[in-house]
Coordinates of C-alpha atoms in Angstrom, one line a residue:
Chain A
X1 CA 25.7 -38.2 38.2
X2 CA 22.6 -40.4 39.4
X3 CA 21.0 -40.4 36.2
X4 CA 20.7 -44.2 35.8
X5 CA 19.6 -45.3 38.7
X6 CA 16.6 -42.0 38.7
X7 CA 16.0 -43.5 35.4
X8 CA 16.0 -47.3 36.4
X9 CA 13.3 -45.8 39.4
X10 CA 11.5 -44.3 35.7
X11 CA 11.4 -47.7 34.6
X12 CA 9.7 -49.3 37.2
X13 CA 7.0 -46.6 37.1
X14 CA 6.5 -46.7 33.6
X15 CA 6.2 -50.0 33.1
X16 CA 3.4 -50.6 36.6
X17 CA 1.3 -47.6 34.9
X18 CA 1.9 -49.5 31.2
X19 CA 0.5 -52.6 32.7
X20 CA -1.9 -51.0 34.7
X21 CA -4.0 -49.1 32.3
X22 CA -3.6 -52.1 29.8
X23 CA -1.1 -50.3 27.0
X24 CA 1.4 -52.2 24.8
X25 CA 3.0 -49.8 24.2
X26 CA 4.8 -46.4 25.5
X27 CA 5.6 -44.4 23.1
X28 CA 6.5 -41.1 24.6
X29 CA 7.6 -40.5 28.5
X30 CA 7.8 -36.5 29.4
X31 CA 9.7 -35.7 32.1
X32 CA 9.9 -32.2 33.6
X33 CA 13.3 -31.3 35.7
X34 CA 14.1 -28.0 37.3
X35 CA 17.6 -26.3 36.7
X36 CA 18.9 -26.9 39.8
X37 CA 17.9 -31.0 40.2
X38 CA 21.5 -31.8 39.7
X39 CA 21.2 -34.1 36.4
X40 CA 22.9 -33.5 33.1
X41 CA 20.5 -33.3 29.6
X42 CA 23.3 -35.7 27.7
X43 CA 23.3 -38.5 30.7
X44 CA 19.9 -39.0 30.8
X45 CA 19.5 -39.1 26.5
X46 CA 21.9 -41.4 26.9
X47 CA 21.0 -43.8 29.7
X48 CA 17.1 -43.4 28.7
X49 CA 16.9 -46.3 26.3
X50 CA 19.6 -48.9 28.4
X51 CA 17.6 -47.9 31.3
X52 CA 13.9 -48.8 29.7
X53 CA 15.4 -51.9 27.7
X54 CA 13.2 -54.7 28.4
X55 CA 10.1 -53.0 29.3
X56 CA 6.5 -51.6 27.3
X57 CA 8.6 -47.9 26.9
X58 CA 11.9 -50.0 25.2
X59 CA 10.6 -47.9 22.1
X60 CA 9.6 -44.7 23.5
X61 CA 10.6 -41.0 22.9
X62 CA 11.7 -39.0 25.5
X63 CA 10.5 -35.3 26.4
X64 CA 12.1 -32.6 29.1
X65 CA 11.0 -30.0 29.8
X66 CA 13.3 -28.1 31.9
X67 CA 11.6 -25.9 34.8
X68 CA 13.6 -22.6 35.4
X69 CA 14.8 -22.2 39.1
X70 CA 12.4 -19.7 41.1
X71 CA 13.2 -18.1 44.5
X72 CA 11.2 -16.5 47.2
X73 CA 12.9 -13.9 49.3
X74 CA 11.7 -14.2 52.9
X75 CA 11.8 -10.7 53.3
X76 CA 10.3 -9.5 50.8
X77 CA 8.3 -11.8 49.4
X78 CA 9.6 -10.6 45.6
X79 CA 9.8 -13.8 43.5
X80 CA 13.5 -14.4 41.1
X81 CA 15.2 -16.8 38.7
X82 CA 18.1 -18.0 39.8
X83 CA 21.0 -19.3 38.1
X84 CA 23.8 -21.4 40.2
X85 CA 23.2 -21.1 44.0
X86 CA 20.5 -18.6 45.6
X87 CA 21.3 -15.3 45.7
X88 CA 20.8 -12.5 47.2
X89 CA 17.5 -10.7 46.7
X90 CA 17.2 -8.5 43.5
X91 CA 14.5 -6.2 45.4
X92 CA 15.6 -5.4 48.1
X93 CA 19.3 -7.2 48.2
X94 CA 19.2 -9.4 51.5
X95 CA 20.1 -12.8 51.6
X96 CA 17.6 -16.1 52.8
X97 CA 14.9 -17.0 49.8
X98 CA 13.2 -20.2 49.3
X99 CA 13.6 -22.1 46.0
X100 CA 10.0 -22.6 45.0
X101 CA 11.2 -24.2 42.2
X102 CA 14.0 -25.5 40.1
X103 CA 14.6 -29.1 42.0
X104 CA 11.8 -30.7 40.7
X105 CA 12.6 -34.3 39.0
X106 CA 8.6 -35.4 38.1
X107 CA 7.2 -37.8 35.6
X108 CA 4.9 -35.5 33.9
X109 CA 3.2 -37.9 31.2
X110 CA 3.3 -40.8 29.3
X111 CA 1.7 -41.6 25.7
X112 CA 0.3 -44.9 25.7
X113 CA -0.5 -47.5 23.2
X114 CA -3.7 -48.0 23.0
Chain B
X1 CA -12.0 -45.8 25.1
X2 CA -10.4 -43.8 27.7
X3 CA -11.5 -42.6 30.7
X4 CA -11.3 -38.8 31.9
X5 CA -9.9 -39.7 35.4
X6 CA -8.1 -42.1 37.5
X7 CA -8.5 -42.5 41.3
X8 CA -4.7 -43.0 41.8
X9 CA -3.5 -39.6 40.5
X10 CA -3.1 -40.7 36.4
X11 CA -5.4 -38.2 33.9
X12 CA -5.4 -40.2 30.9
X13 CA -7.1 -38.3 27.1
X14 CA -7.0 -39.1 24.0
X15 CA -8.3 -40.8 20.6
X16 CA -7.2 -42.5 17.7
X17 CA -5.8 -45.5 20.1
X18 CA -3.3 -43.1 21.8
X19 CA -3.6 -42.3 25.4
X20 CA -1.8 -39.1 27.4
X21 CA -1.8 -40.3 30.6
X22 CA -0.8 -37.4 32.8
X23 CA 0.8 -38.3 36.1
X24 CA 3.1 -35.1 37.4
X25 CA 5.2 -37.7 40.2
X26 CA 8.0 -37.6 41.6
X27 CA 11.3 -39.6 40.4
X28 CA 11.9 -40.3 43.6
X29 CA 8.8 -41.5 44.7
X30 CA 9.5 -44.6 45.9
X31 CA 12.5 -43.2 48.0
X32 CA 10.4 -40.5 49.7
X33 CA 8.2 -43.2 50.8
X34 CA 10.3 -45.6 52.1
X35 CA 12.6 -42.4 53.8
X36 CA 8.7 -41.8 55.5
X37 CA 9.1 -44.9 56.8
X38 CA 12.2 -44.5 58.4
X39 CA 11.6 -41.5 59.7
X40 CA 8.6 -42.9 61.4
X41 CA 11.0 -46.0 62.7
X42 CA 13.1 -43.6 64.0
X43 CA 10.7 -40.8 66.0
X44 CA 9.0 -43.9 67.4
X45 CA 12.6 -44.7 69.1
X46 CA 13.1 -41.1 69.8
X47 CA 16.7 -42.1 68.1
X48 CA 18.4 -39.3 66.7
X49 CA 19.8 -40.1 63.1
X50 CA 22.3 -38.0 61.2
X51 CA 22.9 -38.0 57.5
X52 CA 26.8 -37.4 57.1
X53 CA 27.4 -35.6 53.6
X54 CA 30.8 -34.3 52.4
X55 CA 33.1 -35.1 49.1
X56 CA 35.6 -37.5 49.0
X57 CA 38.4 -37.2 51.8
X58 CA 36.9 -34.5 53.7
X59 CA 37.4 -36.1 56.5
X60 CA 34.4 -37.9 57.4
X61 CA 35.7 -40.9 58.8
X62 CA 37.9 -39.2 60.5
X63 CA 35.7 -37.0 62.2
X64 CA 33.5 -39.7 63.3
X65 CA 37.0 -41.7 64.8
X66 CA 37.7 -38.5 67.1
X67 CA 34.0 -38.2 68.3
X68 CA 34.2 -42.2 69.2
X69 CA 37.7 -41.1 70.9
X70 CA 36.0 -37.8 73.0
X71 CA 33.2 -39.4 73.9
X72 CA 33.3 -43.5 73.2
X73 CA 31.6 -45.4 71.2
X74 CA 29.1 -47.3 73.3
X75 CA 25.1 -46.7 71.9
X76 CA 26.7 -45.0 68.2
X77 CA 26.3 -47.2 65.1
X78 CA 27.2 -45.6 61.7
X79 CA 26.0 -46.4 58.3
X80 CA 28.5 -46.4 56.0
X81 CA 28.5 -46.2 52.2
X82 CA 31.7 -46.6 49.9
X83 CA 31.8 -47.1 46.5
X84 CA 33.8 -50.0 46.6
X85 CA 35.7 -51.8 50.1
X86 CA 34.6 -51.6 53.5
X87 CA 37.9 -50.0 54.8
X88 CA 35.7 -46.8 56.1
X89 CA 33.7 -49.9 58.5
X90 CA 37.1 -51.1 59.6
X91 CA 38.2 -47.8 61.2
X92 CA 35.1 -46.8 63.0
X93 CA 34.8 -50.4 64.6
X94 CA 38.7 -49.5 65.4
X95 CA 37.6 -47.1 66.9
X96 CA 35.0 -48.7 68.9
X97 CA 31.9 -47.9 66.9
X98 CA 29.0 -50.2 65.6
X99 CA 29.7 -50.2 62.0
X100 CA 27.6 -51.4 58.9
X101 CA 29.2 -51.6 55.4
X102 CA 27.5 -50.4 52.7
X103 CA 29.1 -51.2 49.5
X104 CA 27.0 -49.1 46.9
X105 CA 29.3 -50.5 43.8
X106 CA 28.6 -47.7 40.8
X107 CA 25.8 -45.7 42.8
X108 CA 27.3 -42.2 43.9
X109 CA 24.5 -42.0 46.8
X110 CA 22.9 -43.7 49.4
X111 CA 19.2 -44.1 48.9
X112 CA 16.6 -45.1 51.7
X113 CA 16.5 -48.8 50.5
X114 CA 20.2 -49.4 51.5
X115 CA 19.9 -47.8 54.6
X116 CA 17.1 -50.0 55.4
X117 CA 19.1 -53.1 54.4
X118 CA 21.8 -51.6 56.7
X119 CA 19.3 -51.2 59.7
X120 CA 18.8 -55.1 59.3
X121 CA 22.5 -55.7 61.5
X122 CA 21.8 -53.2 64.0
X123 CA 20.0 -53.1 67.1
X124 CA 18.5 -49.7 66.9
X125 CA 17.0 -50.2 70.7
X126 CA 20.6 -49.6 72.1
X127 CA 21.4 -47.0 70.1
X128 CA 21.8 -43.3 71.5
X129 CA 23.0 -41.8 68.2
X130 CA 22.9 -43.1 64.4
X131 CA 25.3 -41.7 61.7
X132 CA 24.9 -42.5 58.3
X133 CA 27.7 -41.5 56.5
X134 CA 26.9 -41.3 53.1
X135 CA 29.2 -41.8 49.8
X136 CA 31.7 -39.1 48.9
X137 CA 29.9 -36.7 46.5
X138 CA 28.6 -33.0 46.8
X139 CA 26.2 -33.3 44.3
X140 CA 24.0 -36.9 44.1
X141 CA 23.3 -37.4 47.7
X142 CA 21.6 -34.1 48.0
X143 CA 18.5 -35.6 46.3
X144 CA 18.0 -38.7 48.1
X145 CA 16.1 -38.7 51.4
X146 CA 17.4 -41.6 54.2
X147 CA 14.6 -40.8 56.9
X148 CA 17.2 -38.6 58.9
X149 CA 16.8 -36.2 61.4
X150 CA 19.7 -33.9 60.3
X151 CA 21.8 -33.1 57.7
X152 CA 25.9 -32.6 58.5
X153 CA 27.8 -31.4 55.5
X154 CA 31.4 -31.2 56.0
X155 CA 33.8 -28.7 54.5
X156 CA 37.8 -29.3 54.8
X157 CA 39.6 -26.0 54.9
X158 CA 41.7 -28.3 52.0
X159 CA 38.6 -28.0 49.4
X160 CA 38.7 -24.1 49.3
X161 CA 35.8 -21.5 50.6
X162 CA 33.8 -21.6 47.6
X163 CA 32.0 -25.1 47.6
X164 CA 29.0 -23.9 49.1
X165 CA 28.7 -21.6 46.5
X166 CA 29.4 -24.7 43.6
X167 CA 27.6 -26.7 45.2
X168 CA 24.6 -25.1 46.8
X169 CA 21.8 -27.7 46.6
X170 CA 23.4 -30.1 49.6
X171 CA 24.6 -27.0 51.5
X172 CA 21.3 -25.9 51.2
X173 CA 20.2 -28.7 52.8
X174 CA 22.5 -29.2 55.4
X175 CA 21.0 -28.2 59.5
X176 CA 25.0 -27.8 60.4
X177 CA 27.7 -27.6 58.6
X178 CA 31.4 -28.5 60.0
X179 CA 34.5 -26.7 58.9
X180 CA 36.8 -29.8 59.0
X181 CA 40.7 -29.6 59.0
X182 CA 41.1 -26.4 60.7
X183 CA 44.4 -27.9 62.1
X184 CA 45.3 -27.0 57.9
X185 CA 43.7 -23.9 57.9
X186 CA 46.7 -21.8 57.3
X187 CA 48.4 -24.1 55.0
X188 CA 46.3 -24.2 52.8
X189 CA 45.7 -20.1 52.4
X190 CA 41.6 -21.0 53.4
X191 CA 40.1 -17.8 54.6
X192 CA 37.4 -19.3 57.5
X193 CA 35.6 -15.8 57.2
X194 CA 35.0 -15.6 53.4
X195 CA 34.2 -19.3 53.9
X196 CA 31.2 -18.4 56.8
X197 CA 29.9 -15.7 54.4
X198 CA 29.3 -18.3 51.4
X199 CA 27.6 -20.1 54.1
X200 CA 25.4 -17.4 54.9
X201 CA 24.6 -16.9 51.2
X202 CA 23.2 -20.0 50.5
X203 CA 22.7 -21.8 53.7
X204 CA 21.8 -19.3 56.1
X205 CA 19.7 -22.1 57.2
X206 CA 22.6 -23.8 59.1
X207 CA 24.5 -23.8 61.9
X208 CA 28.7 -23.9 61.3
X209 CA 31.3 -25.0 63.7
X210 CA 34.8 -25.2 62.7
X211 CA 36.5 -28.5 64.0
X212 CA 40.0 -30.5 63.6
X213 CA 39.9 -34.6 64.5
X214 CA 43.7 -34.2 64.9
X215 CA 43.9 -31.3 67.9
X216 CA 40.2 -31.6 68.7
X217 CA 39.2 -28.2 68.4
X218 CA 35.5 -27.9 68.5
X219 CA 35.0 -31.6 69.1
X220 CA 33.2 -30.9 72.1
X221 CA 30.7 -28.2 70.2
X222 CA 30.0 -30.3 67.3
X223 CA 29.3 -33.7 70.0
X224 CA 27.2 -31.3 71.9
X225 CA 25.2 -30.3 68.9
X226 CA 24.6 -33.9 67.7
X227 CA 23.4 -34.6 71.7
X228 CA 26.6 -36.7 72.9
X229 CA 28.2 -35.8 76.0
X230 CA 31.9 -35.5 76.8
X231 CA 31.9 -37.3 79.8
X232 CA 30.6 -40.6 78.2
X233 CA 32.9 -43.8 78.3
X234 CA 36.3 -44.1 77.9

């Protein structure tokens, strides 16, 4: 539901590390996102290029990769995917795991011109 | 040509006049830092902050109205965010709380640069207790830092037992969670234990107290657990 304003945030970063390594251009932004990070694949297509209007990566392409979400159980220790909420461990079927990963919202790379 | 490192995190490669430049940081960033700061305002205070998460209408105004009325208002500002209007402000300064309208416009959060804007009306020296009652949404403020202390999620007996379970990444993060309504309980068919066993699942994490702003019941639990006593003002 936030996508526009995590992407405005995007901006801002892309265009300080554009400036700052001297590029023209950014032709490509990869993104990587866990499962769970609470942002929608067809929002953020769609608010990528109003969101970079205006700046070096007006142009660019962009790339998720989606991270699947990964629990620790505390018992345990047995790692899982997760789909939805954490559940209960698949081992040994007690509750309380630690999402390792699956929340993630990171600015992986960018491709720059030149 | 490109270099094979950079000092502030960036790898950058390449030839033939492109560059990857690899940089694996966070979206939120900026946020994280300037919640750090906050956080640091805040412990250097010793002033208690609470971030106040439920959806729309679950009572969160309402809740914080009935703690003013239990145990005053004197030393509690809140934070509040809306959408649109400041009507949420009106109330709590009704009810003889420090208010501060935040009026987010199309944002469905509250991020740590409003609440620092926010901070700029209040006098956090004289405060005992800061609530920041964030906008009405289950899912967007779960991501966004504000420097707080704790979390409070609130779930009305009117929004059914399974929200923790829909929405598990801010229940997840929530220290305490507050069963609201309960005065409604048996009207609206809401089964407290199933609703306490979803909590377990997926936020074993927090404490849950079960509390109505219209009869009071466990008013004086949840003001004990966010450090205000009964006995205070009015």
């Amino acid at each position: 539901m936030h996508e526009l304003s995590l992407l405005l945030a995007l901006a801002e970063q892309v265009q300080a590390e554009a400036q700052r390594h001297g590029a023209i251009r950014v032709l490509a932004v990869e993104l990587r996102i866990g499962s769970l990070a609470g942002v929608d694949a067809d929002a953020l297509a769609f608010a990528f290029p109003l969101a970079m209007a205006g700046t070096a990566a007006a142009d660019a392409r962009l790339h998720i990769t989606w991270l699947p979400a990964i629990a620790r159980c505390r018992r345990c220790g047995h790692r899982f995917g997760v789909a939805g909420g954490v559940g209960p461990c698949p081992r040994c079927h007690r509750h309380g795991a630690d999402l390792l990963q699956g929340r993630d919202l990171h600015l992986h790379s960018l491709t720059l011109d030149p | 040509m490109c270099s094979d490192g950079d000092r502030r995190g960036g790898a950058l490669k390449g030839g033939s006049g492109l560059r990857t430049l690899t940089l694996q940081r966070s979206l939120l960033a900026h946020n994280q830092t300037l919640a750090a700061d906050l956080r640091r305002r805040f412990a250097a205070l010793s002033l208690p902050v609470v971030n106040l998460l439920a959806s729309p209408g679950a009572g969160k105004t309402a809740l914080l109205e009935a703690l003013a009325r239990r145990c005053g208002g004197e030393g509690v500002a809140v934070i509040v965010g809306d959408l649109a209007t400041d009507l949420d402000a009106r109330r709590l300064r009704q009810a003889g709380l420090t208010a501060v309208a935040l009026t987010t416009g199309q944002a469905c959060h509250l991020d740590a640069a409003m609440v620092q804007r926010g901070l700029e009306h209040l006098d956090l020296g004289s405060l005992q207790l800061l609530v920041i009652e964030n906008v009405g949404n289950l899912v967007c403020p779960a991501a966004f830092d504000l420097g707080e202390g704790r979390r409070l999620v609130l779930l009305s007996v009117t929004e059914g037992e399974d929200k923790p379970l829909k929405y598990p990444a801010l229940f997840q993060s929530a220290d305490l969670v507050a069963i609201s309504k309960s005065d409604l309980a048996a009207a609206a068919g809401f089964d407290a234990a199933l609703a306490r066993q979803h909590l377990q699942q997926v936020a074993p994490q927090a404490a849950v107290v079960s509390v109505s702003a219209r009869t009071g019941e466990g008013m004086a639990a949840l003001a004990a657990a966010l450090g205000l006593s009964a006995d205070r003002g009015r």
